[in-house]
PDB file of C-alpha atoms in Angstrom:
ATOM      1  CA  MET A   1     -21.402 178.927 102.963  1.00  0.00           C
ATOM      2  CA  LYS A   2     -25.145 179.906 102.923  1.00  0.00           C
ATOM      3  CA  GLU A   3     -26.679 179.415  99.557  1.00  0.00           C
ATOM      4  CA  GLU A   4     -28.561 182.587  99.817  1.00  0.00           C
ATOM      5  CA  ILE A   5     -24.461 184.476  99.167  1.00  0.00           C
ATOM      6  CA  LYS A   6     -23.740 182.439  96.667  1.00  0.00           C
ATOM      7  CA  GLU A   7     -27.668 183.124  94.846  1.00  0.00           C
ATOM      8  CA  VAL A   8     -27.265 187.110  95.666  1.00  0.00           C
ATOM      9  CA  LEU A   9     -24.121 187.227  94.240  1.00  0.00           C
ATOM     10  CA  ALA A  10     -24.884 185.049  91.752  1.00  0.00           C
ATOM     11  CA  ARG A  11     -27.479 187.843  90.620  1.00  0.00           C
ATOM     12  CA  TYR A  12     -24.874 190.892  91.226  1.00  0.00           C
ATOM     13  CA  ASP A  13     -22.780 189.298  89.207  1.00  0.00           C
ATOM     14  CA  GLN A  14     -24.873 188.881  86.068  1.00  0.00           C
ATOM     15  CA  LEU A  15     -26.192 192.063  86.893  1.00  0.00           C
ATOM     16  CA  VAL A  16     -23.248 193.941  86.458  1.00  0.00           C
ATOM     17  CA  LYS A  17     -22.159 192.104  82.950  1.00  0.00           C
ATOM     18  CA  LEU A  18     -25.243 192.979  81.306  1.00  0.00           C
ATOM     19  CA  VAL A  19     -24.967 196.435  82.732  1.00  0.00           C
ATOM     20  CA  LEU A  20     -21.360 195.945  81.519  1.00  0.00           C
ATOM     21  CA  ASP A  21     -22.747 194.909  78.368  1.00  0.00           C
ATOM     22  CA  GLN A  22     -25.396 197.578  77.614  1.00  0.00           C
ATOM     23  CA  LYS A  23     -23.233 200.131  79.091  1.00  0.00           C
ATOM     24  CA  ILE A  24     -19.825 199.725  75.907  1.00  0.00           C
ATOM     25  CA  ASP A  25     -23.021 198.513  73.605  1.00  0.00           C
ATOM     26  CA  GLU A  26     -24.576 202.499  73.932  1.00  0.00           C
ATOM     27  CA  PHE A  27     -20.148 204.081  73.739  1.00  0.00           C
ATOM     28  CA  ALA A  28     -19.230 201.572  70.112  1.00  0.00           C
ATOM     29  CA  ASP A  29     -22.521 203.950  68.969  1.00  0.00           C
ATOM     30  CA  LYS A  30     -20.456 206.704  70.382  1.00  0.00           C
ATOM     31  CA  MET A  31     -17.640 206.332  67.549  1.00  0.00           C
ATOM     32  CA  ASP A  32     -18.392 208.516  65.404  1.00  0.00           C
ATOM     33  CA  GLU A  33     -18.273 211.220  67.887  1.00  0.00           C
ATOM     34  CA  ARG A  34     -14.962 211.109  67.682  1.00  0.00           C
ATOM     35  CA  PRO A  35     -12.673 214.096  68.028  1.00  0.00           C
ATOM     36  CA  PRO A  36     -10.587 214.580  64.755  1.00  0.00           C
ATOM     37  CA  GLU A  37      -7.310 215.513  66.757  1.00  0.00           C
ATOM     38  CA  GLU A  38      -7.646 212.069  68.412  1.00  0.00           C
ATOM     39  CA  ASP A  39      -6.997 208.468  66.412  1.00  0.00           C
ATOM     40  CA  ASP A  40      -8.535 205.229  67.335  1.00  0.00           C
ATOM     41  CA  VAL A  41      -7.846 203.830  69.629  1.00  0.00           C
ATOM     42  CA  THR A  42      -7.492 206.430  72.438  1.00  0.00           C
ATOM     43  CA  TYR A  43     -10.849 207.165  71.530  1.00  0.00           C
ATOM     44  CA  GLU A  44     -12.062 203.981  72.606  1.00  0.00           C
ATOM     45  CA  THR A  45      -9.245 203.309  74.967  1.00  0.00           C
ATOM     46  CA  TYR A  46     -11.942 206.374  76.817  1.00  0.00           C
ATOM     47  CA  LEU A  47     -15.082 205.441  76.006  1.00  0.00           C
ATOM     48  CA  GLN A  48     -14.359 202.187  77.371  1.00  0.00           C
ATOM     49  CA  ARG A  49     -12.817 203.267  80.851  1.00  0.00           C
ATOM     50  CA  ILE A  50     -16.153 206.142  81.104  1.00  0.00           C
ATOM     51  CA  ALA A  51     -18.380 202.467  80.351  1.00  0.00           C
ATOM     52  CA  MET A  52     -16.221 200.678  82.955  1.00  0.00           C
ATOM     53  CA  ASN A  53     -16.682 203.991  85.666  1.00  0.00           C
ATOM     54  CA  GLU A  54     -20.264 204.213  84.972  1.00  0.00           C
ATOM     55  CA  THR A  55     -21.137 200.525  85.977  1.00  0.00           C
ATOM     56  CA  GLU A  56     -18.545 200.597  88.693  1.00  0.00           C
ATOM     57  CA  GLU A  57     -21.276 203.196  89.969  1.00  0.00           C
ATOM     58  CA  GLN A  58     -23.747 201.311  89.168  1.00  0.00           C
ATOM     59  CA  SER A  59     -22.619 197.985  90.590  1.00  0.00           C
ATOM     60  CA  ARG A  60     -22.670 200.398  93.896  1.00  0.00           C
ATOM     61  CA  LEU A  61     -25.653 201.494  94.324  1.00  0.00           C
ATOM     62  CA  MET A  62     -26.912 197.833  93.641  1.00  0.00           C
ATOM     63  CA  GLU A  63     -24.856 197.018  96.407  1.00  0.00           C
ATOM     64  CA  ALA A  64     -26.435 199.747  98.655  1.00  0.00           C
ATOM     65  CA  GLN A  65     -29.823 198.119  97.952  1.00  0.00           C
ATOM     66  CA  PRO A  66     -32.070 195.476 100.519  1.00  0.00           C
ATOM     67  CA  ASN A  67     -31.649 192.316  99.278  1.00  0.00           C
ATOM     68  CA  ASP A  68     -34.932 189.655 100.564  1.00  0.00           C
ATOM     69  CA  LEU A  69     -32.363 186.763 100.487  1.00  0.00           C
ATOM     70  CA  LEU A  70     -30.833 188.685 102.723  1.00  0.00           C
ATOM     71  CA  GLY A  71     -33.395 189.310 105.050  1.00  0.00           C
ATOM     72  CA  GLY A  72     -34.021 193.000 103.721  1.00  0.00           C
ATOM     73  CA  MET A  73     -30.330 194.187 104.200  1.00  0.00           C
ATOM     74  CA  SER A  74     -28.268 195.156 101.393  1.00  0.00           C
ATOM     75  CA  MET A  75     -25.264 193.939 100.741  1.00  0.00           C
ATOM     76  CA  ASN A  76     -22.980 196.175 101.585  1.00  0.00           C
ATOM     77  CA  ASP A  77     -24.591 195.627 105.418  1.00  0.00           C
ATOM     78  CA  TYR A  78     -25.182 192.056 105.292  1.00  0.00           C
ATOM     79  CA  PHE A  79     -20.910 191.693 104.908  1.00  0.00           C
ATOM     80  CA  LYS A  80     -20.801 193.263 107.258  1.00  0.00           C
ATOM     81  CA  THR A  81     -22.512 191.450 109.720  1.00  0.00           C
ATOM     82  CA  LEU A  82     -20.691 188.373 109.181  1.00  0.00           C
ATOM     83  CA  PRO A  83     -17.384 187.009 111.222  1.00  0.00           C
ATOM     84  CA  TRP A  84     -14.110 186.844 109.487  1.00  0.00           C
ATOM     85  CA  GLU A  85     -14.355 183.525 109.250  1.00  0.00           C
ATOM     86  CA  GLU A  86     -17.392 183.575 107.131  1.00  0.00           C
ATOM     87  CA  LEU A  87     -16.619 186.673 105.259  1.00  0.00           C
ATOM     88  CA  LYS A  88     -12.972 185.208 103.718  1.00  0.00           C
ATOM     89  CA  GLU A  89     -14.522 182.234 102.548  1.00  0.00           C
ATOM     90  CA  VAL A  90     -17.578 184.942 100.754  1.00  0.00           C
ATOM     91  CA  LEU A  91     -14.002 186.985  99.090  1.00  0.00           C
ATOM     92  CA  GLU A  92     -12.386 183.417  98.483  1.00  0.00           C
ATOM     93  CA  TYR A  93     -15.341 181.787  96.575  1.00  0.00           C
ATOM     94  CA  SER A  94     -16.183 186.025  95.053  1.00  0.00           C
ATOM     95  CA  ALA A  95     -12.290 185.894  93.403  1.00  0.00           C
ATOM     96  CA  LEU A  96     -12.745 182.755  92.376  1.00  0.00           C
ATOM     97  CA  GLU A  97     -16.220 182.921  90.679  1.00  0.00           C
ATOM     98  CA  LEU A  98     -17.274 185.796  89.603  1.00  0.00           C
ATOM     99  CA  ASP A  99     -16.992 187.425  86.626  1.00  0.00           C
ATOM    100  CA  ARG A 100     -16.734 190.832  87.724  1.00  0.00           C
ATOM    101  CA  GLY A 101     -14.382 189.618  91.050  1.00  0.00           C
ATOM    102  CA  VAL A 102     -15.086 190.807  94.421  1.00  0.00           C
ATOM    103  CA  PRO A 103     -17.659 192.935  95.028  1.00  0.00           C
ATOM    104  CA  ASP A 104     -16.879 196.067  97.703  1.00  0.00           C
ATOM    105  CA  SER A 105     -19.583 195.515  99.559  1.00  0.00           C
ATOM    106  CA  VAL A 106     -17.236 192.464 100.674  1.00  0.00           C
ATOM    107  CA  ILE A 107     -13.491 194.321 100.394  1.00  0.00           C
ATOM    108  CA  ASN A 108     -14.969 196.942 102.957  1.00  0.00           C
ATOM    109  CA  ALA A 109     -16.467 193.921 104.934  1.00  0.00           C
ATOM    110  CA  VAL A 110     -13.274 192.403 105.130  1.00  0.00           C
ATOM    111  CA  SER A 111     -11.292 196.128 105.983  1.00  0.00           C
ATOM    112  CA  SER A 112     -13.789 196.970 108.089  1.00  0.00           C
ATOM    113  CA  SER A 113     -13.282 193.620 110.857  1.00  0.00           C
ATOM    114  CA  SER A 114     -12.732 193.613 114.257  1.00  0.00           C
ATOM    115  CA  ASP A 115     -10.191 190.834 113.936  1.00  0.00           C
ATOM    116  CA  LYS A 116      -7.988 193.060 112.363  1.00  0.00           C
ATOM    117  CA  GLU A 117      -3.992 190.767 112.612  1.00  0.00           C
ATOM    118  CA  GLN A 118      -5.883 188.568 110.332  1.00  0.00           C
ATOM    119  CA  VAL A 119      -7.761 189.925 108.292  1.00  0.00           C
ATOM    120  CA  VAL A 120      -4.140 191.287 107.945  1.00  0.00           C
ATOM    121  CA  SER A 121      -2.052 188.783 108.266  1.00  0.00           C
ATOM    122  CA  TYR A 122      -3.876 186.835 105.680  1.00  0.00           C
ATOM    123  CA  ALA A 123      -3.888 189.554 103.283  1.00  0.00           C
ATOM    124  CA  GLN A 124      -0.698 189.868 103.752  1.00  0.00           C
ATOM    125  CA  GLN A 125       0.489 186.120 103.354  1.00  0.00           C
ATOM    126  CA  VAL A 126      -2.270 186.296  99.897  1.00  0.00           C
ATOM    127  CA  VAL A 127      -0.100 188.349  98.289  1.00  0.00           C
ATOM    128  CA  LYS A 128       3.897 186.921  99.092  1.00  0.00           C
ATOM    129  CA  ASP A 129       2.194 183.755  97.910  1.00  0.00           C
ATOM    130  CA  ALA A 130       0.404 184.519  95.129  1.00  0.00           C
ATOM    131  CA  ALA A 131       2.007 183.388  91.268  1.00  0.00           C
ATOM    132  CA  TRP A 132       2.671 187.246  89.128  1.00  0.00           C
ATOM    133  CA  THR A 133       2.561 185.331  85.868  1.00  0.00           C
ATOM    134  CA  ASP A 134       1.035 181.915  83.838  1.00  0.00           C
ATOM    135  CA  GLU A 135       4.435 180.002  84.422  1.00  0.00           C
ATOM    136  CA  GLU A 136       4.448 181.592  88.043  1.00  0.00           C
ATOM    137  CA  LEU A 137       0.990 179.899  88.335  1.00  0.00           C
ATOM    138  CA  GLY A 138       1.934 176.565  86.248  1.00  0.00           C
ATOM    139  CA  ASN A 139      -1.741 175.305  86.472  1.00  0.00           C
ATOM    140  CA  GLU A 140      -2.774 174.764  83.138  1.00  0.00           C
ATOM    141  CA  ASP A 141      -6.202 173.674  84.278  1.00  0.00           C
ATOM    142  CA  SER A 142      -6.681 177.160  86.714  1.00  0.00           C
ATOM    143  CA  LEU A 143      -6.863 180.615  84.911  1.00  0.00           C
ATOM    144  CA  PHE A 144      -4.615 182.876  86.098  1.00  0.00           C
ATOM    145  CA  GLU A 145      -6.567 186.215  85.819  1.00  0.00           C
ATOM    146  CA  MET A 146      -9.640 184.127  88.313  1.00  0.00           C
ATOM    147  CA  GLU A 147      -6.154 183.122  90.097  1.00  0.00           C
ATOM    148  CA  PHE A 148      -5.523 186.521  90.253  1.00  0.00           C
ATOM    149  CA  GLN A 149      -8.493 187.868  91.884  1.00  0.00           C
ATOM    150  CA  LYS A 150      -8.066 187.415  95.683  1.00  0.00           C
ATOM    151  CA  VAL A 151      -4.726 189.013  94.575  1.00  0.00           C
ATOM    152  CA  LYS A 152      -6.298 192.134  93.173  1.00  0.00           C
ATOM    153  CA  ALA A 153      -8.920 192.025  96.763  1.00  0.00           C
ATOM    154  CA  CYS A 154      -6.008 191.173  99.547  1.00  0.00           C
ATOM    155  CA  PHE A 155      -4.397 194.361  98.035  1.00  0.00           C
ATOM    156  CA  LYS A 156      -7.931 196.056  97.804  1.00  0.00           C
ATOM    157  CA  VAL A 157      -8.054 195.606 101.820  1.00  0.00           C
ATOM    158  CA  LEU A 158      -4.645 196.949 102.945  1.00  0.00           C
ATOM    159  CA  SER A 159      -4.870 200.688 100.388  1.00  0.00           C
ATOM    160  CA  ALA A 160      -8.413 200.738 102.166  1.00  0.00           C
ATOM    161  CA  MET A 161      -6.602 199.488 106.279  1.00  0.00           C
ATOM    162  CA  ASN A 162      -4.127 201.454 105.500  1.00  0.00           C
ATOM    163  CA  GLU A 163      -1.760 198.693 105.877  1.00  0.00           C
ATOM    164  CA  SER A 164       1.135 199.491 103.806  1.00  0.00           C
ATOM    165  CA  GLY A 165       3.705 197.110 104.793  1.00  0.00           C
ATOM    166  CA  LEU A 166       4.623 195.352 101.421  1.00  0.00           C
ATOM    167  CA  LEU A 167       5.289 198.741  99.817  1.00  0.00           C
ATOM    168  CA  VAL A 168       9.050 197.616 100.026  1.00  0.00           C
ATOM    169  CA  PRO A 169       8.993 193.928  98.459  1.00  0.00           C
ATOM    170  CA  THR A 170       6.151 194.300  96.814  1.00  0.00           C
ATOM    171  CA  LEU A 171       8.483 196.683  94.900  1.00  0.00           C
ATOM    172  CA  GLU A 172      11.199 195.221  94.772  1.00  0.00           C
ATOM    173  CA  ARG A 173       9.578 192.121  93.819  1.00  0.00           C
ATOM    174  CA  PHE A 174       8.106 194.217  91.264  1.00  0.00           C
ATOM    175  CA  MET A 175      11.315 195.352  89.732  1.00  0.00           C
ATOM    176  CA  SER A 176      12.344 191.721  89.247  1.00  0.00           C
ATOM    177  CA  TYR A 177       9.829 191.321  85.823  1.00  0.00           C
ATOM    178  CA  ASP A 178      10.625 192.345  82.602  1.00  0.00           C
ATOM    179  CA  LYS A 179       7.381 192.251  82.175  1.00  0.00           C
ATOM    180  CA  ILE A 180       4.141 191.265  83.729  1.00  0.00           C
ATOM    181  CA  PRO A 181       0.511 190.588  82.363  1.00  0.00           C
ATOM    182  CA  ASP A 182      -1.204 194.299  82.408  1.00  0.00           C
ATOM    183  CA  PHE A 183      -3.831 193.531  84.648  1.00  0.00           C
ATOM    184  CA  VAL A 184      -1.730 191.983  87.577  1.00  0.00           C
ATOM    185  CA  ALA A 185       0.238 195.078  87.505  1.00  0.00           C
ATOM    186  CA  ASP A 186      -2.470 197.232  87.830  1.00  0.00           C
ATOM    187  CA  SER A 187      -3.511 196.042  90.590  1.00  0.00           C
ATOM    188  CA  VAL A 188      -0.092 196.335  91.865  1.00  0.00           C
ATOM    189  CA  ALA A 189       0.413 199.775  90.928  1.00  0.00           C
ATOM    190  CA  GLU A 190      -3.173 201.096  92.465  1.00  0.00           C
ATOM    191  CA  TYR A 191      -1.534 198.958  96.265  1.00  0.00           C
ATOM    192  CA  ILE A 192       1.812 201.328  95.100  1.00  0.00           C
ATOM    193  CA  GLU A 193      -0.415 204.875  94.536  1.00  0.00           C
ATOM    194  CA  ALA A 194      -2.331 204.171  97.705  1.00  0.00           C
ATOM    195  CA  PHE A 195       0.597 205.231  99.861  1.00  0.00           C
ATOM    196  CA  PRO A 196       1.661 208.493  98.458  1.00  0.00           C
ATOM    197  CA  ASP A 197       3.345 209.823 101.168  1.00  0.00           C
ATOM    198  CA  GLU A 198       6.087 206.647 100.919  1.00  0.00           C
ATOM    199  CA  SER A 199       6.187 205.721  97.760  1.00  0.00           C
ATOM    200  CA  ILE A 200       7.538 208.483  96.510  1.00  0.00           C
ATOM    201  CA  PRO A 201      10.898 208.646  98.066  1.00  0.00           C
ATOM    202  CA  LEU A 202      10.461 204.445  96.218  1.00  0.00           C
ATOM    203  CA  ILE A 203      10.346 204.808  93.331  1.00  0.00           C
ATOM    204  CA  ILE A 204      12.497 207.773  92.352  1.00  0.00           C
ATOM    205  CA  ASP A 205      15.306 205.975  94.509  1.00  0.00           C
ATOM    206  CA  ILE A 206      15.129 202.980  92.548  1.00  0.00           C
ATOM    207  CA  LEU A 207      14.459 205.601  89.101  1.00  0.00           C
ATOM    208  CA  ASN A 208      17.732 206.596  90.287  1.00  0.00           C
ATOM    209  CA  GLU A 209      19.369 203.520  90.326  1.00  0.00           C
ATOM    210  CA  HIS A 210      18.122 202.034  87.076  1.00  0.00           C
ATOM    211  CA  LYS A 211      18.808 205.634  85.077  1.00  0.00           C
ATOM    212  CA  GLU A 212      22.252 204.115  82.994  1.00  0.00           C
ATOM    213  CA  ASP A 213      20.550 201.911  82.127  1.00  0.00           C
ATOM    214  CA  GLY A 214      17.777 203.369  79.806  1.00  0.00           C
ATOM    215  CA  LEU A 215      15.020 202.803  82.829  1.00  0.00           C
ATOM    216  CA  THR A 216      13.093 200.017  80.487  1.00  0.00           C
ATOM    217  CA  GLY A 217      10.451 197.495  81.689  1.00  0.00           C
ATOM    218  CA  PRO A 218       9.319 198.131  84.439  1.00  0.00           C
ATOM    219  CA  CYS A 219      11.110 201.319  85.775  1.00  0.00           C
ATOM    220  CA  GLU A 220       8.733 202.753  82.439  1.00  0.00           C
ATOM    221  CA  ASP A 221       5.935 201.727  85.083  1.00  0.00           C
ATOM    222  CA  LEU A 222       7.127 203.340  87.724  1.00  0.00           C
ATOM    223  CA  VAL A 223       7.197 206.596  86.649  1.00  0.00           C
ATOM    224  CA  ILE A 224       3.536 205.886  85.116  1.00  0.00           C
ATOM    225  CA  MET A 225       2.881 205.415  89.016  1.00  0.00           C
ATOM    226  CA  LEU A 226       5.315 208.634  90.175  1.00  0.00           C
ATOM    227  CA  THR A 227       2.902 210.364  87.693  1.00  0.00           C
ATOM    228  CA  ARG A 228      -0.091 209.448  88.421  1.00  0.00           C
ATOM    229  CA  ILE A 229       0.628 210.085  91.978  1.00  0.00           C
ATOM    230  CA  GLY A 230       2.089 213.591  91.370  1.00  0.00           C
ATOM    231  CA  LYS A 231      -1.764 214.973  89.679  1.00  0.00           C
ATOM    232  CA  GLU A 232      -3.134 214.609  92.997  1.00  0.00           C
ATOM    233  CA  ASP A 233      -0.800 216.584  95.140  1.00  0.00           C
ATOM    234  CA  GLN A 234       2.771 218.102  92.462  1.00  0.00           C
ATOM    235  CA  CYS A 235       5.739 219.439  93.936  1.00  0.00           C
ATOM    236  CA  ASP A 236       9.332 219.949  92.794  1.00  0.00           C
ATOM    237  CA  GLU A 237      10.561 216.167  94.124  1.00  0.00           C
ATOM    238  CA  ILE A 238       7.941 214.415  91.594  1.00  0.00           C
ATOM    239  CA  TYR A 239       8.018 216.852  88.121  1.00  0.00           C
ATOM    240  CA  ASN A 240      13.031 216.950  88.277  1.00  0.00           C
ATOM    241  CA  ALA A 241      12.377 212.690  88.915  1.00  0.00           C
ATOM    242  CA  LEU A 242      10.262 213.723  85.053  1.00  0.00           C
ATOM    243  CA  ARG A 243      12.249 215.604  83.447  1.00  0.00           C
ATOM    244  CA  SER A 244      15.551 213.567  85.040  1.00  0.00           C
ATOM    245  CA  ALA A 245      13.486 209.759  83.177  1.00  0.00           C
ATOM    246  CA  PHE A 246      12.843 212.204  79.858  1.00  0.00           C
ATOM    247  CA  ARG A 247      16.701 212.877  79.476  1.00  0.00           C
ATOM    248  CA  TYR A 248      18.093 209.161  81.058  1.00  0.00           C
ATOM    249  CA  MET A 249      14.688 207.366  79.030  1.00  0.00           C
ATOM    250  CA  SER A 250      15.384 204.229  76.417  1.00  0.00           C
ATOM    251  CA  ASN A 251      11.810 205.017  74.710  1.00  0.00           C
ATOM    252  CA  LYS A 252      11.479 208.480  76.235  1.00  0.00           C
ATOM    253  CA  ILE A 253       7.949 209.273  74.713  1.00  0.00           C
ATOM    254  CA  TYR A 254       6.797 207.461  77.968  1.00  0.00           C
ATOM    255  CA  ALA A 255       8.150 210.939  79.516  1.00  0.00           C
ATOM    256  CA  VAL A 256       7.355 213.226  77.039  1.00  0.00           C
ATOM    257  CA  ILE A 257       3.304 211.344  78.042  1.00  0.00           C
ATOM    258  CA  CYS A 258       3.691 211.450  80.759  1.00  0.00           C
ATOM    259  CA  LEU A 259       5.590 215.448  81.242  1.00  0.00           C
ATOM    260  CA  ALA A 260       2.284 216.254  79.279  1.00  0.00           C
ATOM    261  CA  ASP A 261      -0.715 214.165  81.996  1.00  0.00           C
ATOM    262  CA  TYR A 262       1.816 214.900  84.881  1.00  0.00           C
ATOM    263  CA  GLY A 263       1.253 219.164  83.327  1.00  0.00           C
ATOM    264  CA  ASP A 264       4.261 221.928  85.272  1.00  0.00           C
ATOM    265  CA  ASP A 265       4.633 224.155  81.678  1.00  0.00           C
ATOM    266  CA  ARG A 266       7.761 224.590  83.441  1.00  0.00           C
ATOM    267  CA  ALA A 267       9.106 221.133  81.240  1.00  0.00           C
ATOM    268  CA  VAL A 268       8.502 222.877  78.052  1.00  0.00           C
ATOM    269  CA  PRO A 269      10.679 224.613  77.869  1.00  0.00           C
ATOM    270  CA  MET A 270      13.248 221.453  77.771  1.00  0.00           C
ATOM    271  CA  LEU A 271      10.882 220.052  75.652  1.00  0.00           C
ATOM    272  CA  LYS A 272      11.201 222.445  72.596  1.00  0.00           C
ATOM    273  CA  SER A 273      15.389 222.821  72.720  1.00  0.00           C
ATOM    274  CA  TYR A 274      15.463 218.358  72.553  1.00  0.00           C
ATOM    275  CA  ILE A 275      13.775 218.944  68.563  1.00  0.00           C
ATOM    276  CA  ASN A 276      15.936 221.944  67.799  1.00  0.00           C
ATOM    277  CA  ARG A 277      19.475 220.646  69.283  1.00  0.00           C
ATOM    278  CA  ASN A 278      18.093 216.880  68.640  1.00  0.00           C
ATOM    279  CA  GLN A 279      16.574 218.258  64.083  1.00  0.00           C
ATOM    280  CA  SER A 280      18.081 215.077  62.211  1.00  0.00           C
ATOM    281  CA  THR A 281      18.064 212.466  64.754  1.00  0.00           C
ATOM    282  CA  ILE A 282      15.018 212.424  65.184  1.00  0.00           C
ATOM    283  CA  ASP A 283      12.407 210.214  65.557  1.00  0.00           C
ATOM    284  CA  ARG A 284       8.779 211.273  63.251  1.00  0.00           C
ATOM    285  CA  ASP A 285       6.227 209.308  66.875  1.00  0.00           C
ATOM    286  CA  LEU A 286       8.638 210.860  69.239  1.00  0.00           C
ATOM    287  CA  PHE A 287       9.591 214.466  67.419  1.00  0.00           C
ATOM    288  CA  TYR A 288       4.796 214.565  67.050  1.00  0.00           C
ATOM    289  CA  GLU A 289       4.758 213.204  70.696  1.00  0.00           C
ATOM    290  CA  ILE A 290       7.017 216.270  71.846  1.00  0.00           C
ATOM    291  CA  MET A 291       4.503 218.840  70.121  1.00  0.00           C
ATOM    292  CA  SER A 292       1.961 217.287  71.258  1.00  0.00           C
ATOM    293  CA  ALA A 293       2.756 217.694  75.144  1.00  0.00           C
ATOM    294  CA  VAL A 294       4.413 220.984  74.932  1.00  0.00           C
ATOM    295  CA  GLN A 295       0.864 222.472  72.972  1.00  0.00           C
ATOM    296  CA  ALA A 296      -1.043 220.286  75.819  1.00  0.00           C
ATOM    297  CA  LEU A 297       1.308 222.202  77.956  1.00  0.00           C
ATOM    298  CA  GLY A 298      -0.133 226.158  77.565  1.00  0.00           C
ATOM    299  CA  GLY A 299       3.961 226.154  75.315  1.00  0.00           C
ATOM    300  CA  ASP A 300       3.768 227.532  71.503  1.00  0.00           C
ATOM    301  CA  ILE A 301       5.083 225.378  68.658  1.00  0.00           C
ATOM    302  CA  SER A 302       5.921 228.855  65.989  1.00  0.00           C
ATOM    303  CA  ASP A 303       8.865 228.458  66.445  1.00  0.00           C
ATOM    304  CA  ILE A 304      10.222 225.052  66.397  1.00  0.00           C
ATOM    305  CA  SER A 305      11.716 224.025  63.149  1.00  0.00           C
ATOM    306  CA  ASP A 306       9.507 220.427  61.789  1.00  0.00           C
ATOM    307  CA  PRO A 307      11.733 218.528  60.690  1.00  0.00           C
ATOM    308  CA  PHE A 308       9.741 216.041  59.063  1.00  0.00           C
ATOM    309  CA  GLY A 309       7.614 219.650  57.483  1.00  0.00           C
ATOM    310  CA  ASP A 310       3.529 217.507  58.484  1.00  0.00           C
ATOM    311  CA  PHE A 311       3.039 218.484  62.016  1.00  0.00           C
ATOM    312  CA  GLN A 312       1.281 221.043  61.505  1.00  0.00           C
ATOM    313  CA  LYS A 313      -1.018 219.200  58.283  1.00  0.00           C
ATOM    314  CA  LYS A 314      -1.394 216.050  60.829  1.00  0.00           C
ATOM    315  CA  PHE A 315      -3.116 218.298  62.736  1.00  0.00           C
ATOM    316  CA  LYS A 316      -5.548 219.841  61.407  1.00  0.00           C
TER     317      LYS A 316
END
């Protein structure tokens, strides 16, 4: 790989890190503006997400700017001129050497390559062969999160190419773990959610298969994925699956949060009824979450008995 490309990538990585650090500092100063109904952790997570989004916007602008080291071309345009073998080298170098992972300009160039069959074959093989946990990697000298950046990039490439061929094996492998690192789960979810027409029935079938087991572990993640997909295009199929999840989940808080996030007010009577039927057994955290969900969905909580006697006081 040309030294000029390495230098461009290194400068890009440094600049993006500076922007992110500035954004985090900027939003950290806004913690004092936290609304009274939000707790510190939730509000901090919200601010961090905004900081990340604004950083990504800035990075896309950088990739669109002409660069002297690339003959006056932008990263977006230059990488699209490279043949597949050179592009693959750029992708792998970026995954292992850049703190911010593979730039979008590289992902876009790979996914639009004229060597489509080679790209798809390569990306699928990377995903299939990849370790999804530190234990599977089994290399103390390698940083697992950095090693996984190539897999993350390949998931993005396959999504951009509308290649859903790994959807079923990815879901099957995902279900085989009790727990995987969050950054792995996020990449898997991003791929699964990229194909809503195919993933919705697959996810619902898996949830139905495991409902008698309490929908624990990876099923909790699937309920969240289904919610995010459904928010873009609500349908009875997803709403009914979320209702079912609330009924069968061992940890019902996940289902309550998802029902509130999904935003269908048909859930209000069910949630209110659950509280009134379980006054003597409901735990405080679940009670608070359901009450907040009912409010978020536009429901009236004045007719709900509060077994703890402090919900309104807590949220005033």
